[in-house]
Coordinates of C-alpha atoms in Angstrom, one line a residue:
M23 CA 136.8 41.7 110.4
H24 CA 136.8 45.3 108.7
N25 CA 134.2 44.3 106.6
R26 CA 132.0 42.7 109.2
I27 CA 132.3 46.2 111.0
I28 CA 131.4 47.7 108.1
G29 CA 128.5 45.4 107.5
Q30 CA 127.1 45.7 110.7
F31 CA 127.7 49.6 110.6
F32 CA 125.4 50.1 107.6
W33 CA 122.4 47.5 108.9
I34 CA 122.4 49.7 111.8
A35 CA 123.0 53.0 110.1
A36 CA 120.5 52.0 107.6
G37 CA 117.9 51.3 110.2
R38 CA 118.4 53.8 112.3
L39 CA 118.1 56.6 109.7
I40 CA 114.9 55.2 108.6
A41 CA 113.8 55.3 112.1
A42 CA 115.2 58.8 112.6
V43 CA 113.1 60.0 109.5
L44 CA 110.1 58.3 111.5
Q45 CA 110.9 59.5 114.8
A46 CA 111.2 63.3 113.6
G47 CA 108.0 62.5 111.5
L48 CA 106.3 61.4 114.6
L49 CA 107.5 64.7 116.6
L50 CA 106.9 67.0 113.8
L51 CA 103.1 65.8 113.3
L52 CA 102.8 66.2 117.3
A53 CA 104.3 69.4 116.7
R54 CA 101.9 70.7 114.4
Y55 CA 98.7 69.8 116.6
V56 CA 100.0 71.3 119.7
S57 CA 101.3 75.0 120.3
P58 CA 104.9 75.8 120.8
A59 CA 104.5 75.9 124.7
E60 CA 102.6 72.4 124.6
F61 CA 105.5 70.9 122.4
G62 CA 108.0 72.1 124.8
L63 CA 106.4 70.6 127.8
V64 CA 105.9 67.2 126.0
S65 CA 109.4 67.5 125.2
S66 CA 110.6 68.2 128.5
I67 CA 108.7 65.1 129.6
L68 CA 110.4 63.1 127.1
G69 CA 114.2 64.3 127.9
T70 CA 113.6 63.7 131.6
L71 CA 112.2 60.1 131.1
I72 CA 115.9 59.7 129.2
V73 CA 117.4 60.8 132.4
V74 CA 115.3 58.6 134.6
Q75 CA 116.0 55.7 132.1
S76 CA 119.7 56.6 132.6
I77 CA 119.5 56.8 136.6
T78 CA 117.6 53.3 136.7
D79 CA 119.8 51.6 134.0
L80 CA 122.7 51.0 136.1
G81 CA 124.9 50.7 133.2
L82 CA 123.3 47.5 132.5
A83 CA 122.9 48.0 128.9
T84 CA 126.4 48.7 127.7
F85 CA 127.9 45.8 130.1
I86 CA 125.4 43.6 128.7
V87 CA 126.9 44.0 125.2
K88 CA 130.3 44.4 126.2
T89 CA 130.3 41.1 128.3
R90 CA 128.2 39.2 125.8
A91 CA 131.0 40.4 122.9
A92 CA 133.7 39.6 124.6
D93 CA 132.3 35.6 125.5
A94 CA 129.1 34.5 124.3
N95 CA 128.8 31.9 127.0
D96 CA 129.3 34.5 129.8
G97 CA 126.1 34.0 132.1
R98 CA 126.7 37.4 133.8
A99 CA 125.0 38.9 130.7
S100 CA 121.8 36.8 131.4
Y101 CA 121.9 38.0 135.1
A102 CA 122.5 41.4 133.9
L103 CA 119.2 40.8 131.7
Q104 CA 117.1 40.0 134.2
L105 CA 118.1 42.5 136.7
N106 CA 117.8 44.9 133.9
L107 CA 114.0 43.9 133.5
L108 CA 113.2 44.7 137.1
M109 CA 114.7 48.0 136.6
C110 CA 112.4 48.8 133.5
V111 CA 109.6 47.9 135.5
L112 CA 111.0 50.3 138.3
T113 CA 111.5 53.1 135.6
A114 CA 107.8 52.7 134.4
V115 CA 106.4 53.0 138.1
L116 CA 108.7 55.9 139.2
Y117 CA 107.9 57.9 136.1
A118 CA 104.3 57.3 136.3
T119 CA 104.4 58.5 139.9
I120 CA 106.1 62.0 139.1
L121 CA 104.1 62.6 136.2
A122 CA 100.7 62.0 138.3
V123 CA 102.0 64.4 140.9
L124 CA 102.8 67.2 138.5
G125 CA 99.7 66.7 136.8
M126 CA 97.7 67.2 139.9
T127 CA 99.8 70.0 141.0
V128 CA 101.2 71.9 138.0
N129 CA 99.6 71.2 134.7
P130 CA 96.8 68.4 134.1
L131 CA 98.8 68.0 130.5
F132 CA 101.1 66.0 132.5
L133 CA 98.2 63.2 133.3
S134 CA 97.4 63.0 129.7
A135 CA 101.1 62.0 129.4
L136 CA 100.9 59.3 131.8
P137 CA 101.5 56.4 128.9
I138 CA 105.0 57.8 128.1
S139 CA 106.1 56.2 131.4
V140 CA 105.2 53.0 130.1
A141 CA 106.9 53.3 127.0
G142 CA 110.0 54.4 128.9
G143 CA 110.6 50.7 130.6
A144 CA 109.3 48.9 127.6
E145 CA 111.7 50.4 125.5
R146 CA 114.9 50.1 127.8
A147 CA 113.8 46.2 128.1
A148 CA 113.5 46.0 124.2
D149 CA 116.9 47.8 123.8
C150 CA 118.7 45.4 126.1
R151 CA 117.4 42.4 124.7
M152 CA 118.5 43.4 121.5
G153 CA 122.2 44.5 122.7
L154 CA 122.6 40.4 122.2
A155 CA 121.7 40.8 118.7
I156 CA 124.3 43.7 118.4
A157 CA 127.1 41.7 120.5
D158 CA 126.6 38.8 118.3
S159 CA 126.7 40.8 114.6
R160 CA 123.3 40.2 114.2
A161 CA 122.4 44.0 113.5
Y162 CA 119.6 43.0 111.6
A163 CA 117.6 41.9 114.4
A164 CA 117.9 44.8 116.1
T165 CA 117.2 47.3 113.0
F166 CA 113.9 45.4 112.5
N167 CA 112.7 45.6 116.4
L168 CA 113.4 49.4 116.0
L169 CA 111.8 50.2 112.8
L170 CA 108.7 48.2 114.1
R171 CA 108.5 50.3 116.9
R172 CA 108.8 53.5 115.1
A173 CA 106.1 52.6 112.5
L174 CA 103.7 51.5 114.9
A175 CA 104.1 54.5 117.1
I176 CA 103.3 56.7 114.1
A177 CA 100.2 54.5 112.8
A178 CA 98.8 54.3 116.3
F179 CA 99.0 58.3 116.8
V180 CA 97.4 59.0 113.6
S181 CA 94.7 56.5 114.4
L182 CA 94.0 57.8 117.8
L183 CA 93.9 61.1 116.4
S184 CA 91.4 59.8 113.9
V185 CA 88.8 59.0 116.5
S186 CA 89.1 62.5 118.2
L187 CA 91.7 62.0 121.0
A188 CA 93.3 64.6 122.4
P189 CA 97.0 65.4 120.6
V190 CA 99.2 65.0 123.6
A191 CA 97.0 61.8 125.1
A192 CA 97.1 60.1 121.6
F193 CA 100.9 60.8 121.2
S194 CA 101.4 59.0 124.8
L195 CA 99.5 56.0 124.1
A196 CA 100.9 55.8 120.8
V197 CA 104.4 55.3 122.2
A198 CA 103.3 53.2 125.0
L199 CA 101.7 50.8 122.7
A200 CA 104.5 50.9 120.3
G201 CA 106.7 50.2 123.2
L202 CA 105.4 46.9 125.0
V203 CA 104.9 45.3 121.3
S204 CA 108.9 46.2 120.9
A205 CA 109.7 44.6 124.2
L206 CA 107.6 41.7 123.5
T207 CA 109.1 41.0 120.1
A208 CA 112.5 41.7 121.3
Q209 CA 112.0 38.8 124.1
W210 CA 110.8 36.5 121.0
I211 CA 113.5 37.2 118.8
T212 CA 116.3 36.7 121.2
R213 CA 114.3 33.3 122.9
G214 CA 117.1 30.8 123.9
W215 CA 120.0 33.4 123.1
A216 CA 121.3 33.8 126.5
P217 CA 123.0 31.2 128.4
S218 CA 122.5 30.2 131.9
I219 CA 122.6 32.7 134.6
S220 CA 126.1 32.9 136.2
N221 CA 126.8 32.8 140.3
V222 CA 128.3 36.0 140.0
G223 CA 126.9 38.3 142.8
I224 CA 125.1 41.4 142.0
S225 CA 127.3 43.7 143.7
N226 CA 130.3 42.2 141.3
I227 CA 127.9 43.0 138.4
L228 CA 127.1 46.7 139.6
R229 CA 130.7 47.1 140.3
E230 CA 131.7 46.5 136.7
C231 CA 128.6 48.4 135.5
R232 CA 129.9 51.6 137.5
P233 CA 131.9 53.5 135.0
F234 CA 129.3 52.8 132.2
W235 CA 126.6 53.8 134.6
M236 CA 128.4 57.2 135.3
N237 CA 128.6 58.0 131.8
S238 CA 124.7 57.0 130.7
M239 CA 123.6 59.4 133.5
A240 CA 125.9 62.0 132.7
V241 CA 125.4 61.8 129.0
Q242 CA 121.6 61.9 129.4
A243 CA 121.4 64.5 131.9
R244 CA 121.7 67.0 129.2
N245 CA 118.0 65.9 128.1
L246 CA 117.2 68.2 131.4
D247 CA 118.1 71.3 128.7
V248 CA 114.7 72.0 127.9
A249 CA 113.6 71.8 131.4
V250 CA 116.0 74.0 132.5
I251 CA 115.5 76.7 129.6
A252 CA 111.7 76.2 130.5
V253 CA 112.1 77.4 133.8
F254 CA 114.6 80.4 133.1
S255 CA 113.1 81.6 129.9
G256 CA 109.4 80.4 129.5
G257 CA 107.4 77.6 127.7
V258 CA 107.7 79.6 124.0
Q259 CA 111.3 79.6 124.5
A260 CA 111.4 76.1 125.5
G261 CA 109.3 75.3 122.4
Y262 CA 111.7 76.9 119.9
Y263 CA 114.8 75.3 121.9
S264 CA 113.1 71.7 122.0
T265 CA 112.4 72.0 117.9
A266 CA 116.6 72.3 117.7
S267 CA 117.4 69.8 120.5
R268 CA 114.6 67.1 120.1
L269 CA 113.7 67.1 116.5
L270 CA 117.5 67.3 115.4
S271 CA 118.3 64.1 117.9
P272 CA 117.6 61.9 115.2
L273 CA 120.1 63.1 112.9
R274 CA 122.8 61.6 115.5
M275 CA 121.6 58.2 114.4
I276 CA 124.4 57.8 112.3
P277 CA 127.6 58.4 114.4
T278 CA 125.7 56.3 117.4
S279 CA 125.1 53.5 114.8
L280 CA 128.8 53.0 114.0
A281 CA 129.4 53.6 117.8
S282 CA 127.4 51.0 118.8
V283 CA 129.1 48.4 116.5
L284 CA 132.6 49.8 117.7
L285 CA 132.1 49.2 121.2
P286 CA 131.6 45.1 120.7
A287 CA 134.4 45.1 118.2
V288 CA 137.1 47.0 120.3
S289 CA 135.7 44.7 123.3
R290 CA 136.5 41.5 121.5
N291 CA 140.2 42.7 121.1
G292 CA 139.7 41.8 117.4
Y293 CA 139.7 45.3 116.1
A294 CA 142.4 47.6 115.7
L295 CA 142.8 51.2 116.9
N296 CA 144.0 53.0 113.4
P297 CA 140.9 51.4 111.4
A298 CA 138.6 52.5 114.0
L299 CA 139.9 56.3 114.1
K300 CA 139.6 56.2 110.4
L301 CA 136.1 55.3 110.3
I302 CA 135.5 58.1 112.9
G303 CA 137.5 60.6 110.9
W304 CA 135.3 59.7 107.9
V305 CA 132.0 59.8 109.4
T306 CA 133.0 63.3 111.4
I307 CA 133.8 64.7 107.8
A308 CA 130.7 63.1 106.2
S309 CA 128.7 64.9 109.1
L310 CA 130.3 68.2 108.5
V311 CA 129.1 68.3 104.8
I312 CA 125.7 67.2 105.7
Y313 CA 125.2 69.4 108.6
G314 CA 126.7 72.3 106.6
A315 CA 123.8 72.1 103.9
A316 CA 121.2 71.5 106.5
I317 CA 122.2 74.8 108.2
V318 CA 121.7 76.6 104.9
A319 CA 118.2 74.8 104.4
A320 CA 117.3 74.9 108.0
P321 CA 114.9 78.3 107.6
S322 CA 112.9 77.1 104.8
A323 CA 112.6 73.7 106.1
I324 CA 111.1 74.8 109.3
D325 CA 108.5 77.2 107.6
I326 CA 107.4 74.3 105.4
A327 CA 107.6 71.5 108.1
L328 CA 106.1 73.5 111.2
G329 CA 104.7 77.0 109.8
S330 CA 105.5 80.4 110.4
G331 CA 104.6 79.9 114.5
Y332 CA 108.1 78.3 114.7
S333 CA 110.1 81.0 112.7
G334 CA 111.6 81.9 116.1
A335 CA 113.0 78.3 116.3
V336 CA 115.5 79.0 113.5
P337 CA 118.5 80.5 115.1
A338 CA 118.5 77.8 117.6
V339 CA 118.3 75.1 115.0
Q340 CA 121.2 76.4 112.9
L341 CA 123.5 76.4 116.0
A342 CA 122.5 73.6 117.5
M343 CA 123.5 71.8 114.1
V344 CA 127.0 73.3 114.3
G345 CA 127.4 71.1 117.2
L346 CA 126.0 67.9 115.9
P347 CA 129.2 66.7 114.2
F348 CA 131.3 67.1 117.5
A349 CA 128.5 65.0 119.4
G350 CA 128.8 62.1 116.8
A351 CA 132.7 62.4 117.3
A352 CA 132.0 62.6 121.0
S353 CA 130.1 59.3 120.7
L354 CA 132.1 57.4 118.5
L355 CA 135.5 58.3 120.7
G356 CA 133.5 57.4 123.7
S357 CA 132.8 54.1 122.7
T358 CA 136.0 53.1 121.2
L359 CA 137.5 54.0 124.9
Q360 CA 135.2 52.0 126.7
G361 CA 135.7 49.2 124.4
L362 CA 139.6 49.6 125.2
G363 CA 138.7 49.4 129.4
K364 CA 138.8 53.2 129.5
G365 CA 135.3 53.5 130.4
R366 CA 136.2 55.7 133.6
S367 CA 137.8 58.4 131.8
V368 CA 134.9 58.4 129.4
A369 CA 132.3 59.0 132.5
T370 CA 134.8 61.9 133.9
I371 CA 134.6 63.7 130.9
A372 CA 131.0 63.0 130.1
T373 CA 130.0 64.3 133.6
L374 CA 132.2 67.6 133.4
T375 CA 130.6 68.5 129.7
T376 CA 127.0 68.0 131.0
F377 CA 127.9 70.6 133.8
V378 CA 129.0 73.1 131.5
C379 CA 126.1 72.2 129.0
L380 CA 123.5 72.9 131.8
T381 CA 125.2 75.7 133.1
G382 CA 125.4 77.2 129.8
V383 CA 121.9 76.5 128.9
M384 CA 120.8 78.2 132.3
V385 CA 122.9 81.2 131.8
L386 CA 122.8 81.8 128.1
G387 CA 118.7 80.7 127.9
A388 CA 118.0 83.2 130.5
T389 CA 120.0 86.1 128.6
H390 CA 119.5 85.0 125.0
G391 CA 116.5 82.6 124.7
A392 CA 116.7 79.2 122.7
T393 CA 119.3 80.8 120.6
G394 CA 122.0 81.1 123.9
A395 CA 120.6 77.7 125.0
A396 CA 121.4 76.1 122.0
A397 CA 125.0 77.7 121.8
A398 CA 126.0 76.4 124.7
L399 CA 124.7 72.7 123.6
S400 CA 126.9 73.0 120.6
M401 CA 129.8 74.4 122.8
S402 CA 129.7 71.4 125.3
F403 CA 129.9 69.0 122.3
V404 CA 132.8 70.5 121.0
L405 CA 134.4 70.4 124.4
Q406 CA 133.4 66.9 124.8
A407 CA 134.7 65.5 121.4
V408 CA 138.0 67.4 122.1
L409 CA 138.8 65.9 125.6
L410 CA 138.0 62.6 124.3
Y411 CA 140.2 62.9 121.3
F412 CA 142.8 63.7 123.5
Q413 CA 142.4 60.7 125.7
V414 CA 142.4 58.5 122.7
R415 CA 146.0 60.3 122.0
R416 CA 147.2 59.5 125.2
Y417 CA 146.3 55.9 125.1
R418 CA 148.1 55.6 121.8
R419 CA 151.0 56.9 123.4
K420 CA 150.8 54.3 126.3
T421 CA 150.5 51.0 124.0
G422 CA 151.5 50.0 120.7
S423 CA 149.4 46.8 120.6
L424 CA 146.1 48.3 119.2
T425 CA 147.5 50.9 116.8
S426 CA 148.2 49.2 113.4
G427 CA 146.0 47.2 111.3
V428 CA 143.2 44.9 111.8
K429 CA 143.8 41.5 113.8

């Protein structure tokens, strides 16, 4: 079991690492074609979309993986997939409406970003379908789908720029096209995988999904941070901060890859807690070393990648990187606790620390700009990791059934 977990982890980690590089490249390319203020606005749109996705997700994505991993013949996963498809359409329609209203009343640039709403619904549909692959230990399929999406987005963006389409419009159309192809590909890959739909009512499904939904909404609400600092500190500071919060997000792919593997593994009751914690410890230590080196290299890297116009973002990027190892640890500990049936505790901690994060971004952002907001972000990650760690310790004191070896 341990070797299979490691194998699945490396499949997902390698794929997401490459995907992270491609995603960062896409955002860097966009940043070079637009001003810091415009980049901050697009980042706000992307961040708010993630929040809308988490609201309409209903916790279905995590429920599908956990249920499928526990029993491949459980028809509730198929029921959840159909419900998820409906919610994906709702996501696209809802966010398109929001962008259209903002485009007509606040800034026409929101209209150029309308296709991003299609990407939001399509990507969610693809990821939930590929949750079946992750639950079935077929991580290679999920990796292929993700890499296809990222590579196609860059290719489409470059192609649209070459025909002189405005950068924001080109970016929006590119990610929408990539999302749609990804959703169709995921449907084709997983055709015939899902069992017959269960007769379990929607109320029972939603009841089981509720802790996952609460956690997802709380965690993703952090993506409102760019919008918050844009309101309280202006577009330029939002652009600097988004350089830290958005461009560094792909660097969290390694711990989140392990988290996506740990959840189904622990859900099967086939993976003990001590080996899981050892993996978490090694990934956290490796992250501390990697991000420590990245902090030192940040000034030169930002100057080379984005130019002198983003020099003001350097302190924010460095402070944000201080918190990333703790963000990774929090993700891993949270997934482990969810697999052990402690989803409500994970959701409560996520809600608390997100409130701390957004409050800190508002207060410190207003007084110290992007640098203060990045400090608040990092502090919230540290707090979340510590609280989750104590929850794991509490679980270990209460039970000895999952604290030794691999079953």
